[in-house]
Protein backbone atom coordinates (compact mmCIF):
# COMPACT_ATOMS: atom_id res chain seq x y z
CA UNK A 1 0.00 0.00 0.00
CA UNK A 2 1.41 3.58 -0.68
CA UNK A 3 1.85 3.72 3.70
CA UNK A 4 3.50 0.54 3.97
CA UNK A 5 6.48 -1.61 2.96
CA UNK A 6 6.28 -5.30 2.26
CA UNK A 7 8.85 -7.62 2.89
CA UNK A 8 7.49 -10.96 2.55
CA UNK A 9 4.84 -12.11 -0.14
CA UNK A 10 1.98 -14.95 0.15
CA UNK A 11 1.57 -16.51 -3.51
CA UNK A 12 -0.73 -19.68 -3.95
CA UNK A 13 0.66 -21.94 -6.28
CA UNK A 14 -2.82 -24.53 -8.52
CA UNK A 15 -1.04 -27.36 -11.18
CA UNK A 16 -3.68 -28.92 -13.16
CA UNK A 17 -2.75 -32.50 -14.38
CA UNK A 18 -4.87 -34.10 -17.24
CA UNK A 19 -5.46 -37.50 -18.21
CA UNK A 20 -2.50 -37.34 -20.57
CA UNK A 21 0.14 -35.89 -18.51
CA UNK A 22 -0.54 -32.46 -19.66
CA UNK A 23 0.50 -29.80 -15.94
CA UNK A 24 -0.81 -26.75 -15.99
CA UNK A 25 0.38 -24.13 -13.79
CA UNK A 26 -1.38 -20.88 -12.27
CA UNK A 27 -0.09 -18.18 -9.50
CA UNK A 28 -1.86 -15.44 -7.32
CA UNK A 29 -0.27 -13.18 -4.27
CA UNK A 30 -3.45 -13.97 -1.38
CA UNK A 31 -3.69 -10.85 0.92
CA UNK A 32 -6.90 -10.27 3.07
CA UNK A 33 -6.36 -6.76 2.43
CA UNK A 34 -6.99 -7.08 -0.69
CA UNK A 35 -9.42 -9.90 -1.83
CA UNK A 36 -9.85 -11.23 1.90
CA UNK A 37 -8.16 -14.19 0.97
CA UNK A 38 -5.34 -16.10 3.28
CA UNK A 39 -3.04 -18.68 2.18
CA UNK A 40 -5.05 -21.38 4.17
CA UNK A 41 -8.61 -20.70 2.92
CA UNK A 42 -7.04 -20.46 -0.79
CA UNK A 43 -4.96 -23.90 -0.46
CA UNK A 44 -8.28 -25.54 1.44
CA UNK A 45 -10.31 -23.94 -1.60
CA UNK A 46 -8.26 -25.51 -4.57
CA UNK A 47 -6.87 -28.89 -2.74
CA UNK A 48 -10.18 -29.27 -1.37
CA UNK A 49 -13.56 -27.88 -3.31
CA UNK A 50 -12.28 -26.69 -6.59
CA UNK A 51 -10.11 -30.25 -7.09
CA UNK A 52 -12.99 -32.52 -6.54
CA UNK A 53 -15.36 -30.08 -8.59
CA UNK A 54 -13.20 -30.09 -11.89
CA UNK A 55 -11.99 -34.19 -11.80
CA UNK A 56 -12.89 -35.62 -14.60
CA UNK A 57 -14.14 -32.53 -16.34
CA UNK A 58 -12.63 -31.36 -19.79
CA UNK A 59 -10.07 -29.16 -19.08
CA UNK A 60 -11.18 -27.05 -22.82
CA UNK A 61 -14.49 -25.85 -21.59
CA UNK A 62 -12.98 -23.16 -19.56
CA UNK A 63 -16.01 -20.78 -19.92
CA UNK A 64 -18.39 -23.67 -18.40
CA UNK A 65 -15.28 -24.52 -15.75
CA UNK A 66 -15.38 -20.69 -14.68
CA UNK A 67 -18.99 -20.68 -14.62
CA UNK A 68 -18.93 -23.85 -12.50
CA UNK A 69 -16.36 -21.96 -9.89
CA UNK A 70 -18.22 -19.14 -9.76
CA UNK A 71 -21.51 -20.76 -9.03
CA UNK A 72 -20.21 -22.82 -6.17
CA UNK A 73 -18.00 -20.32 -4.90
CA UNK A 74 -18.13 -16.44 -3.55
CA UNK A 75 -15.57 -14.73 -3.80
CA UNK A 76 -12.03 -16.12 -3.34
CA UNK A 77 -11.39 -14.26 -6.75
CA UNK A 78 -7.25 -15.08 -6.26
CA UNK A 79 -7.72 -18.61 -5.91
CA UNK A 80 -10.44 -19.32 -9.05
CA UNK A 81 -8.13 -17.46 -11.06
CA UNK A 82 -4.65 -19.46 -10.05
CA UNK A 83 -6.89 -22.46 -10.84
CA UNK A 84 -8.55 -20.40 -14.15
CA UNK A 85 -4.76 -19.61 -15.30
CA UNK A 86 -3.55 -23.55 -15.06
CA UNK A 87 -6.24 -24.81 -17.11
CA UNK A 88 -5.41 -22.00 -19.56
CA UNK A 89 -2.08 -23.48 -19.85
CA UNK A 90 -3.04 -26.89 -19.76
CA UNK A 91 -4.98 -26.07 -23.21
CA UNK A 92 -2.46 -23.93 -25.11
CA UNK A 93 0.55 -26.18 -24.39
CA UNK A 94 -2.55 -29.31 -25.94
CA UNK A 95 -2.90 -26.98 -28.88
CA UNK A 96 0.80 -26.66 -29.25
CA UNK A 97 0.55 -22.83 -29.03
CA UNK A 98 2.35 -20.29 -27.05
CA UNK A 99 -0.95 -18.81 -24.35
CA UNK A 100 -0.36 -15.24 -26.16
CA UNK A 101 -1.33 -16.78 -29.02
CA UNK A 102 -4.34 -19.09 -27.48
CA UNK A 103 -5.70 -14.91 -26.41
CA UNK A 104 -5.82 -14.08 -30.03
CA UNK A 105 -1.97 -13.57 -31.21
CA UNK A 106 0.53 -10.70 -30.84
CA UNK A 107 -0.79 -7.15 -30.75
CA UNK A 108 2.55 -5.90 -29.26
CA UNK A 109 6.26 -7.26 -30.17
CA UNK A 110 6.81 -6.85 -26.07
CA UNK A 111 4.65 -5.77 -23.06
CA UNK A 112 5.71 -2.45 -21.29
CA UNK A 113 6.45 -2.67 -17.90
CA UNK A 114 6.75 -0.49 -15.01
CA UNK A 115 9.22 0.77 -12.00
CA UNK A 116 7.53 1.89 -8.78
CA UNK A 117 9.44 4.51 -6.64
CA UNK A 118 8.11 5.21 -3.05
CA UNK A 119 9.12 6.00 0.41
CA UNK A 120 12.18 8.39 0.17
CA UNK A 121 12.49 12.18 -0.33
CA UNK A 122 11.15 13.93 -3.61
CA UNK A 123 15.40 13.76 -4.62
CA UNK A 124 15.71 9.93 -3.79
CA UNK A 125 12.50 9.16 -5.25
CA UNK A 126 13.49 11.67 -8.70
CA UNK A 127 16.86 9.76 -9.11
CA UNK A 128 15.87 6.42 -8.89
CA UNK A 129 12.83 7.02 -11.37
CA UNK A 130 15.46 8.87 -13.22
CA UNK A 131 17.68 5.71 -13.23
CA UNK A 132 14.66 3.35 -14.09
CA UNK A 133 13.96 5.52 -17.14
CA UNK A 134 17.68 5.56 -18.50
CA UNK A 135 17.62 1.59 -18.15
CA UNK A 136 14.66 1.90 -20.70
CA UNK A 137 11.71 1.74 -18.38
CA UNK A 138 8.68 3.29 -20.00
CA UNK A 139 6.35 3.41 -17.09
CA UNK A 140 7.19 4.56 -13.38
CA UNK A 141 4.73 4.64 -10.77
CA UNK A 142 4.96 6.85 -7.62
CA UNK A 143 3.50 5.56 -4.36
CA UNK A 144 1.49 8.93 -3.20
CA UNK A 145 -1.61 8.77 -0.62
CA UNK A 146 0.52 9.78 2.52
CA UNK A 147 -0.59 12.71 5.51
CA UNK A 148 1.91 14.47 4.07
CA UNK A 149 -0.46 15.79 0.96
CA UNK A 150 2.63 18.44 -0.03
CA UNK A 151 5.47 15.76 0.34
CA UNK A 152 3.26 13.39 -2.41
CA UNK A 153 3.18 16.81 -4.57
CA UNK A 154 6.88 17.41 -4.37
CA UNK A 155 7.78 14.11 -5.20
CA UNK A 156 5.38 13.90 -8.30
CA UNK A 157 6.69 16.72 -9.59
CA UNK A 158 10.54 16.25 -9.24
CA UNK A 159 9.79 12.48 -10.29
CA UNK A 160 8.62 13.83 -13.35
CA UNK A 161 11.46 16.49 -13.93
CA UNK A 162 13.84 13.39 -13.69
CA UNK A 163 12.24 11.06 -16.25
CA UNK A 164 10.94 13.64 -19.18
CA UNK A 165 8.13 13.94 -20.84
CA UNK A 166 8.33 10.46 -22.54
CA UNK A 167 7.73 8.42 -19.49
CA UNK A 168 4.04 7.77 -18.54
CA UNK A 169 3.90 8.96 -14.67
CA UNK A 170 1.21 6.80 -12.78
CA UNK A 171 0.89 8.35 -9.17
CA UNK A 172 -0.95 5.39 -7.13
CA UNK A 173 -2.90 7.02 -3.76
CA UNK A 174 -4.05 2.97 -2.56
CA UNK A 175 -6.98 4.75 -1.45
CA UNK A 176 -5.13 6.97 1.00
CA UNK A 177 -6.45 10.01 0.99
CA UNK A 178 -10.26 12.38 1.65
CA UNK A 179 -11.52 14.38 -1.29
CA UNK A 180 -9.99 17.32 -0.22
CA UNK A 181 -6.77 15.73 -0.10
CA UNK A 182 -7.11 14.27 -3.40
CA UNK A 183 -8.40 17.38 -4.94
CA UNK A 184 -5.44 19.32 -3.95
CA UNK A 185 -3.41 16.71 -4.99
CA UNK A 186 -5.18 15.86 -8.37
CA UNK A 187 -4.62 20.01 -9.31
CA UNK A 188 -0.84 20.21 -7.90
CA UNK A 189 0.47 17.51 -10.23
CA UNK A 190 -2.04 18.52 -13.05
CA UNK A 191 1.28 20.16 -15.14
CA UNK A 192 3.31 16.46 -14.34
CA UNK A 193 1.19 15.41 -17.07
CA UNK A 194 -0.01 12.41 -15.49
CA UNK A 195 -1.51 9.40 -17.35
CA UNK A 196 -4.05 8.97 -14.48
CA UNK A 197 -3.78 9.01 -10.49
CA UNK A 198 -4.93 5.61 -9.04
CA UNK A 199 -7.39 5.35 -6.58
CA UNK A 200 -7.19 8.69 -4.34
CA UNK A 201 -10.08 7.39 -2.39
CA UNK A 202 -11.74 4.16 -0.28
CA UNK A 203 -12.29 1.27 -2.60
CA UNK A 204 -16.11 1.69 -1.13
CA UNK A 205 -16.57 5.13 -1.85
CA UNK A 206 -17.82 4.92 -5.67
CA UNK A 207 -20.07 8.33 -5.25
CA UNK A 208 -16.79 10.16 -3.86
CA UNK A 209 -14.74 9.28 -6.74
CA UNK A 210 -17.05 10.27 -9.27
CA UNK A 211 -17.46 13.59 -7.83
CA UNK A 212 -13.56 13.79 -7.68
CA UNK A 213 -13.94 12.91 -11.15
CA UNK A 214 -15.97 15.18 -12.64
CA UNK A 215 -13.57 18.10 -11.20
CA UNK A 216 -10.25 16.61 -11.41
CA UNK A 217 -7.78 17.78 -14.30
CA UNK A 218 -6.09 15.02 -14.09
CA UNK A 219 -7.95 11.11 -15.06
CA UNK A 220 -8.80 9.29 -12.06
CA UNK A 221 -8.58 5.74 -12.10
CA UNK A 222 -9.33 3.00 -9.74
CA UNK A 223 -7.94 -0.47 -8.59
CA UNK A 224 -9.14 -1.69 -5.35
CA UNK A 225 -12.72 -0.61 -5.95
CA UNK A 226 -13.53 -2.37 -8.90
CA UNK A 227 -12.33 -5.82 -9.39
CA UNK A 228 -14.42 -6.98 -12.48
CA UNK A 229 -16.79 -6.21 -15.53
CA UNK A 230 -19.27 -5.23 -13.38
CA UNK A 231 -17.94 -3.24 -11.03
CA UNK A 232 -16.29 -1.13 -14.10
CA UNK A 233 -19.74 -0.73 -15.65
CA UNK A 234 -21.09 0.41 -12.39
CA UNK A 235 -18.17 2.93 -12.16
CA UNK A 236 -18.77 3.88 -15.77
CA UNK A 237 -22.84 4.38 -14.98
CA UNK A 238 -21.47 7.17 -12.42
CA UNK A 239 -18.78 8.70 -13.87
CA UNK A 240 -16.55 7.74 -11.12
CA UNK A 241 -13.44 6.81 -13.08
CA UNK A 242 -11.40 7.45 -16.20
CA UNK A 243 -9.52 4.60 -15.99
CA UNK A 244 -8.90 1.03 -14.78
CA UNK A 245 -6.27 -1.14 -13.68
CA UNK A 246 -7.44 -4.85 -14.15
CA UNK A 247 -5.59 -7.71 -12.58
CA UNK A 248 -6.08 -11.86 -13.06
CA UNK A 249 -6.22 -11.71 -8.69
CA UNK A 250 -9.14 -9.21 -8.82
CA UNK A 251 -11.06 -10.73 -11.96
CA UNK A 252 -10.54 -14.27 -11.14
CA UNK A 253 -8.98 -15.22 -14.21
CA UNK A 254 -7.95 -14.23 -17.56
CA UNK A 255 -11.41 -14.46 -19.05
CA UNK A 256 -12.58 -11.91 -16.20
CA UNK A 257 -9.56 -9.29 -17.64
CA UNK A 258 -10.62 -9.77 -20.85
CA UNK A 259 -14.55 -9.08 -20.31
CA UNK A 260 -13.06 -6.02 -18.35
CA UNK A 261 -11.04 -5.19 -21.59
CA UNK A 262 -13.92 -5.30 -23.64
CA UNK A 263 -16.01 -3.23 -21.22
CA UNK A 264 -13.22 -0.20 -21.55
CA UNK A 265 -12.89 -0.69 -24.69
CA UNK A 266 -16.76 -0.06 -25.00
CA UNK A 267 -16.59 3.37 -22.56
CA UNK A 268 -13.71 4.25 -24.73
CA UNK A 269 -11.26 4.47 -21.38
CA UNK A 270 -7.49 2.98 -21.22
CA UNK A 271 -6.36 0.25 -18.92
CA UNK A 272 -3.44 -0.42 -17.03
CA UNK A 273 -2.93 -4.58 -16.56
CA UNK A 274 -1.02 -4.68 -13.35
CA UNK A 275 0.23 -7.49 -11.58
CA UNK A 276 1.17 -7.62 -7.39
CA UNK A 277 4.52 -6.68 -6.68
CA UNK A 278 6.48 -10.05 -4.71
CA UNK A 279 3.99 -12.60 -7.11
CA UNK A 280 6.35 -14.77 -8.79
CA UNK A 281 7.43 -15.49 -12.40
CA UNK A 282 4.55 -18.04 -12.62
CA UNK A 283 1.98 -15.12 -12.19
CA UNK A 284 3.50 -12.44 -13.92
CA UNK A 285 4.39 -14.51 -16.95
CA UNK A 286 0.67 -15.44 -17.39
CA UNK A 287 -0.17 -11.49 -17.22
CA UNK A 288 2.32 -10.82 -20.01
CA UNK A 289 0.88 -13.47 -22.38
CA UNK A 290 -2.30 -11.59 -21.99
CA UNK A 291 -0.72 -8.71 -22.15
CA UNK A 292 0.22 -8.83 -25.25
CA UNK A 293 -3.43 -9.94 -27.15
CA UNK A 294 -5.39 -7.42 -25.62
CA UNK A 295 -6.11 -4.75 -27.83
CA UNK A 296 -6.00 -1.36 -25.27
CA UNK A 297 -3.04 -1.51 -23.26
CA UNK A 298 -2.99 2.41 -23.39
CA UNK A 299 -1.41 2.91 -19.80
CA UNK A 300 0.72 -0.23 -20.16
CA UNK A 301 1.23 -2.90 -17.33
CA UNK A 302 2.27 -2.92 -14.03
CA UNK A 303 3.88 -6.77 -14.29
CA UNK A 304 6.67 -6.45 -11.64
CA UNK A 305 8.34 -9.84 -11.21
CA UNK A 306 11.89 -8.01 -10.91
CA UNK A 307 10.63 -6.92 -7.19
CA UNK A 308 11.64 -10.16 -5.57
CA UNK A 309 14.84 -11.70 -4.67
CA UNK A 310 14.27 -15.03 -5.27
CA UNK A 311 11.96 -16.98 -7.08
CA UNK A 312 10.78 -21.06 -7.82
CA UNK A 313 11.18 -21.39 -11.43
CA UNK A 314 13.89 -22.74 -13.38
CA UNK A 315 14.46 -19.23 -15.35
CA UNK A 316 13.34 -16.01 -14.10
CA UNK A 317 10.86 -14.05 -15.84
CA UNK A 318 12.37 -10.62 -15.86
CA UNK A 319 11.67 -7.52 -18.40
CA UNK A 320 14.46 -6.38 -20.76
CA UNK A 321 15.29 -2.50 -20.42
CA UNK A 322 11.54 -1.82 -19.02
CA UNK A 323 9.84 -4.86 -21.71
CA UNK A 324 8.61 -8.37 -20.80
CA UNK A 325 9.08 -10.37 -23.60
CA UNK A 326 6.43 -13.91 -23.29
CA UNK A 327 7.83 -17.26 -24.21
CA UNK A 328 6.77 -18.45 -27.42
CA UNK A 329 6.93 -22.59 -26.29
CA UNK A 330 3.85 -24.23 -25.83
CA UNK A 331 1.58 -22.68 -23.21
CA UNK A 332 3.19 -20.67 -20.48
CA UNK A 333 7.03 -21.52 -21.09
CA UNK A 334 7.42 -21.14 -17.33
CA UNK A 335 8.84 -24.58 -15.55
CA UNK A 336 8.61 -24.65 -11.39
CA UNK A 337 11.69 -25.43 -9.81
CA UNK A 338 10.89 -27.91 -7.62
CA UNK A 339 13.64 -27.63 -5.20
CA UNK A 340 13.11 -24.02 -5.12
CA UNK A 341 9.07 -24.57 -4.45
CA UNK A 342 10.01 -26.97 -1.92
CA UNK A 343 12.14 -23.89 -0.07
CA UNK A 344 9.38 -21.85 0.25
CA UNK A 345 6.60 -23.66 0.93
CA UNK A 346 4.48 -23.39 4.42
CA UNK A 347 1.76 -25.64 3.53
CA UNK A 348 3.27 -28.91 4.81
């Protein structure tokens, strides 16, 4: 969150295994501040209700599979989609196509990634998004939200002195602030050119944000309060945002970031596909395939897997001067390293 620094990351790990040998992998971070998920009640969910549900089932009718999790489950959108990602892979690598291609094929040669600054002085914070943007970065996002409304609007605008006008600036509140704060935020950094600020206010307060909407100069988007289609077309019924940042964790799965796709694409508003910073190459690597089929990617992605210091695959994921380039083997392309896995686990 824009207040707080995170050391240690929860990820759920779902393989799906077919009758012919086919393993499917899928990743999500759990945090019960965000989808009110733990590691427990997602590994109890999969091992437990979502593995005896699917047995037996065909793995290629993923639209009736996500029906069927959605029916007997509420909620627990972080676990249906590591689940929902595995049997996406399970069916691209048994088509013999790389998943970007299973979305609908390259729209992009690479998917644009982002470097997040946050928690230092408005010179700290300019020269490491200054460094970020030399190494080819395209995106930087600045952790804002704090008390200190005049710090956040300091550090905005130096961050964007250091990185030029060529960098897309993505100022992310995590719901940190009241409307006044926001407001005098949102006018401050209006001359920072930024490509939206990301939710100023409580996820709950949908009415708030579309009055801080309709008088901002600057697009206001939102993450934590909407996590699907139909939160977005709620949003979009009351003006409340400009833009959206979608994520597999919030939507449940790649089919629930695509319907969200199509719904901006409708309203005629940009997305930003964000992952969680600390999820592992397994997650982020999925994001990226999607990435790169969707058709409005017009604020980019916020796929961080180069925020962790270790990870349980046999070859990191990592972006190349600020661009994540997909595999183009069968399905994911990602292999666990079981040794690694083994390292980290706390289930057993």
């Amino acid at each position: 969150m824009a207040v707080a620094t995170v050391d240690v990351r929860t990820c759920i790990i779902a393989r799906v295994t077919t009758d012919d040998g086919v393993v499917g992998i899928g990743e999500s971070v759990v945090a019960r501040y965000f989808t009110g998920e733990s590691l427990a009640s997602a590994s109890d969910l999969i091992g437990g209700v979502l593995a005896g549900a699917l047995a037996g089932r065909d793995p290629c009718d993923l639209i009736g599979l996500r029906t069927l999790m959605a029916r007997i489950i509420v909620g627990n959108n972080a676990a249906r989609a590591a689940v929902e990602m595995a049997l996406h892979d399970v069916v691209a690598q048994a088509a013999g196509v790389p998943l970007y291609e299973f979305y609908g094929g390259r729209r992009r040669p690479s998917v644009p990634t982002i470097w997040h600054v946050s928690g230092g002085t408005p010179a700290s914070l300019a020269n490491e998004a200054g460094e970020a943007a030399s190494e080819g970065f395209p995106l930087v996002k600045i952790k804002v939200g704090s008390a200190d409304v005049e710090h956040d609007i300091a550090a905005t605008l130096a961050v964007r002195d250091a990185v030029g006008p060529g960098v897309e600036l993505l100022p992310d509140a995590n719901q940190g602030w009241d409307h006044s704060q926001a407001m005098r935020y949102l006018k401050a950094v209006a001359e920072a050119d930024p490509g939206f600020v990301e939710q100023p206010l409580p996820r709950w307060d949908l009415l708030g944000m579309a009055r801080l909407n309709a008088a901002s100069p600057v697009t206001v988007a939102a993450d934590e309060g909407i996590f699907d289609a139909n939160g977005l077309r709620t949003a979009l019924a009351v003006g409340a945002v400009g833009a959206v940042v979608a994520k597999l964790m919030k939507a449940a799965g790649p089919l629930g970031v695509r319907e969200m796709f199509s719904v901006a694409d409708e309203a005629g508003i940009g997305v930003h596909f964000a992952g969680m910073a600390g999820q592992t190459s397994i997650g982020a690597a999925h994001a990226a395939h999607l990435a790169l089929a969707v058709p409005n990617l017009r604020f980019g992605s916020g796929i961080s897997p180069h925020y962790i210091t270790d990870d349980v695959v046999t070859e990191r994921f990592l972006p190349v001067a600020g661009h994540l380039h997909p595999s183009d083997e069968p399905g994911l392309g990602v292999r666990i390293d079981e040794e690694s896995l083994s390292r980290y686990r706390t289930d057993r």
